[in-house]
C-alpha cells in the first residue's frame, strides 16, 4: 500500500505561502521601481500560489487517505487502471493542444495591443519552451517505443 506522507508537502506549502505573501508585500510596498523589480512581486505571487496550492492539496488528500484506508485502496486501484490512465493521457493531450492555440492567440493579441516588450518576450519564451518540450518528448518516446 502506498505511504501517504504529509511533512514534505506541508513544508513546501508553507514555503509557497511565504513566497506568495512576500509577493503581496512587495506589491504593496514597492511602487516606484523599474525593470525586473516591477515584475518580481507578481512573479512571486504566481510562483508562490502555484507551489502552495499544489502541495496543500496533496496534504489534504494524504490526510484524508490516512484516515480512510478503504478509500485509499480504492483510489490506488483507480489510479493504476489502464483505462483511467489512457483517459487521463488523452485529456492531457487535448488540453495541451488547446493551450497551444490559446497561448498563440494571447501572444498575438498582446502584440497587437502594444504590450511592453518584456511581457511579450516572456510569453514567447514560455510558448517556445512548451513547444520545444513537446518536440523533445516526442523524439524521446519515438526512440523508446
Coordinates of C-alpha atoms in Angstrom, one line a residue:
X1 CA 0.0 0.0 0.0
X2 CA 1.2 3.5 -0.8
X3 CA 2.7 5.5 2.0
X4 CA 0.9 8.9 2.5
X5 CA 3.4 11.5 3.8
X6 CA 2.4 14.9 4.9
X7 CA 5.5 16.6 6.2
X8 CA 7.3 17.3 3.0
X9 CA 4.2 18.6 1.2
X10 CA 3.2 20.7 4.2
X11 CA 6.7 22.2 4.3
X12 CA 6.5 23.1 0.6
X13 CA 3.1 24.6 1.0
X14 CA 4.4 26.8 3.8
X15 CA 7.3 27.9 1.6
X16 CA 4.9 28.6 -1.3
X17 CA 2.6 30.6 1.0
X18 CA 5.7 32.6 2.3
X19 CA 6.7 33.4 -1.3
X20 CA 3.1 34.4 -2.1
X21 CA 2.9 36.6 1.0
X22 CA 6.3 38.2 0.1
X23 CA 5.0 39.0 -3.3
X24 CA 1.9 40.7 -1.9
X25 CA 4.0 42.7 0.5
X26 CA 6.3 43.8 -2.3
X27 CA 3.3 44.8 -4.4
X28 CA 2.1 46.9 -1.5
X29 CA 5.4 48.5 -0.7
X30 CA 7.3 48.8 -4.0
X31 CA 5.6 51.5 -6.0
X32 CA 8.3 53.3 -7.8
X33 CA 10.6 50.7 -9.2
X34 CA 11.7 49.9 -12.8
X35 CA 12.9 46.9 -14.7
X36 CA 12.8 43.4 -13.3
X37 CA 11.8 44.7 -9.8
X38 CA 8.5 45.8 -11.3
X39 CA 7.7 42.2 -12.4
X40 CA 9.3 40.4 -9.4
X41 CA 6.3 40.8 -7.0
X42 CA 3.8 39.4 -9.5
X43 CA 6.2 36.6 -10.3
X44 CA 6.5 35.8 -6.6
X45 CA 2.7 35.8 -6.3
X46 CA 2.3 33.4 -9.2
X47 CA 5.0 31.0 -8.3
X48 CA 4.2 31.1 -4.6
X49 CA 0.5 30.4 -5.2
X50 CA 1.3 27.6 -7.5
X51 CA 3.6 25.9 -5.0
X52 CA 1.2 26.5 -2.2
X53 CA -1.9 25.2 -3.9
X54 CA -0.4 22.1 -5.4
X55 CA 1.3 21.0 -2.2
X56 CA -1.6 22.0 0.1
X57 CA -4.0 20.0 -2.0
X58 CA -1.7 17.0 -1.6
X59 CA -1.5 17.5 2.1
X60 CA -5.3 17.5 2.4
X61 CA -5.6 14.4 0.1
X62 CA -3.0 12.5 2.1
X63 CA -4.6 13.3 5.4
X64 CA -8.0 12.0 4.1
X65 CA -6.3 8.9 2.7
X66 CA -4.5 8.2 6.0
X67 CA -7.8 8.4 7.9
X68 CA -9.7 6.2 5.5
X69 CA -7.7 3.2 4.3
X70 CA -10.6 1.7 2.3
X71 CA -10.9 4.9 0.2
X72 CA -7.1 4.9 -0.2
X73 CA -7.0 1.4 -1.6
X74 CA -9.9 2.1 -4.0
X75 CA -8.1 5.3 -5.2
X76 CA -4.9 3.4 -5.7
X77 CA -6.7 0.8 -7.8
X78 CA -8.3 3.5 -9.9
X79 CA -5.0 5.3 -10.4
X80 CA -3.4 2.1 -11.7
X81 CA -6.2 1.1 -14.0
X82 CA -5.0 1.3 -17.7
X83 CA -8.4 2.6 -18.9
X84 CA -8.2 5.5 -16.4
X85 CA -4.6 6.2 -17.3
X86 CA -5.5 6.2 -21.0
X87 CA -8.4 8.6 -20.5
X88 CA -6.2 10.9 -18.4
X89 CA -3.4 10.9 -21.0
X90 CA -5.9 11.7 -23.8
X91 CA -7.4 14.6 -21.7
X92 CA -3.9 16.0 -21.1
X93 CA -3.1 15.8 -24.8
X94 CA -6.3 17.6 -25.7
X95 CA -5.7 20.3 -23.1
X96 CA -2.2 20.7 -24.4
X97 CA -3.4 21.2 -28.0
X98 CA -5.9 23.8 -26.8
X99 CA -3.4 25.5 -24.7
X100 CA -1.0 26.0 -27.6
X101 CA -3.8 27.6 -29.7
X102 CA -4.9 29.8 -26.8
X103 CA -1.4 30.8 -25.9
X104 CA -0.7 31.8 -29.5
X105 CA -3.9 33.8 -29.6
X106 CA -3.0 35.6 -26.4
X107 CA 0.5 36.3 -27.7
X108 CA -0.9 37.7 -30.9
X109 CA -3.4 39.8 -29.1
X110 CA -0.8 41.2 -26.7
X111 CA 1.5 42.1 -29.6
X112 CA -1.4 43.9 -31.4
X113 CA -2.2 45.8 -28.2
X114 CA 1.4 47.0 -28.0
X115 CA 2.1 45.5 -24.6
X116 CA 5.6 46.0 -23.2
X117 CA 8.3 44.1 -24.9
X118 CA 9.4 42.2 -21.8
X119 CA 5.9 40.8 -21.4
X120 CA 5.8 39.6 -25.0
X121 CA 9.3 38.1 -24.7
X122 CA 8.4 36.3 -21.6
X123 CA 5.2 34.9 -23.2
X124 CA 7.1 34.0 -26.3
X125 CA 9.8 32.2 -24.3
X126 CA 7.2 30.2 -22.4
X127 CA 5.4 29.4 -25.7
X128 CA 8.7 28.2 -27.3
X129 CA 9.6 26.3 -24.1
X130 CA 6.4 24.3 -24.3
X131 CA 6.9 23.6 -28.0
X132 CA 10.5 22.5 -27.5
X133 CA 9.5 20.3 -24.6
X134 CA 6.8 18.7 -26.8
X135 CA 9.3 18.0 -29.5
X136 CA 11.9 16.6 -27.1
X137 CA 9.5 14.1 -25.6
X138 CA 8.1 13.2 -29.0
X139 CA 11.6 12.2 -30.2
X140 CA 12.4 10.5 -26.9
X141 CA 9.2 8.4 -27.0
X142 CA 9.7 7.5 -30.7
X143 CA 13.2 6.2 -29.8
X144 CA 11.9 4.3 -26.8
X145 CA 8.8 2.7 -28.4

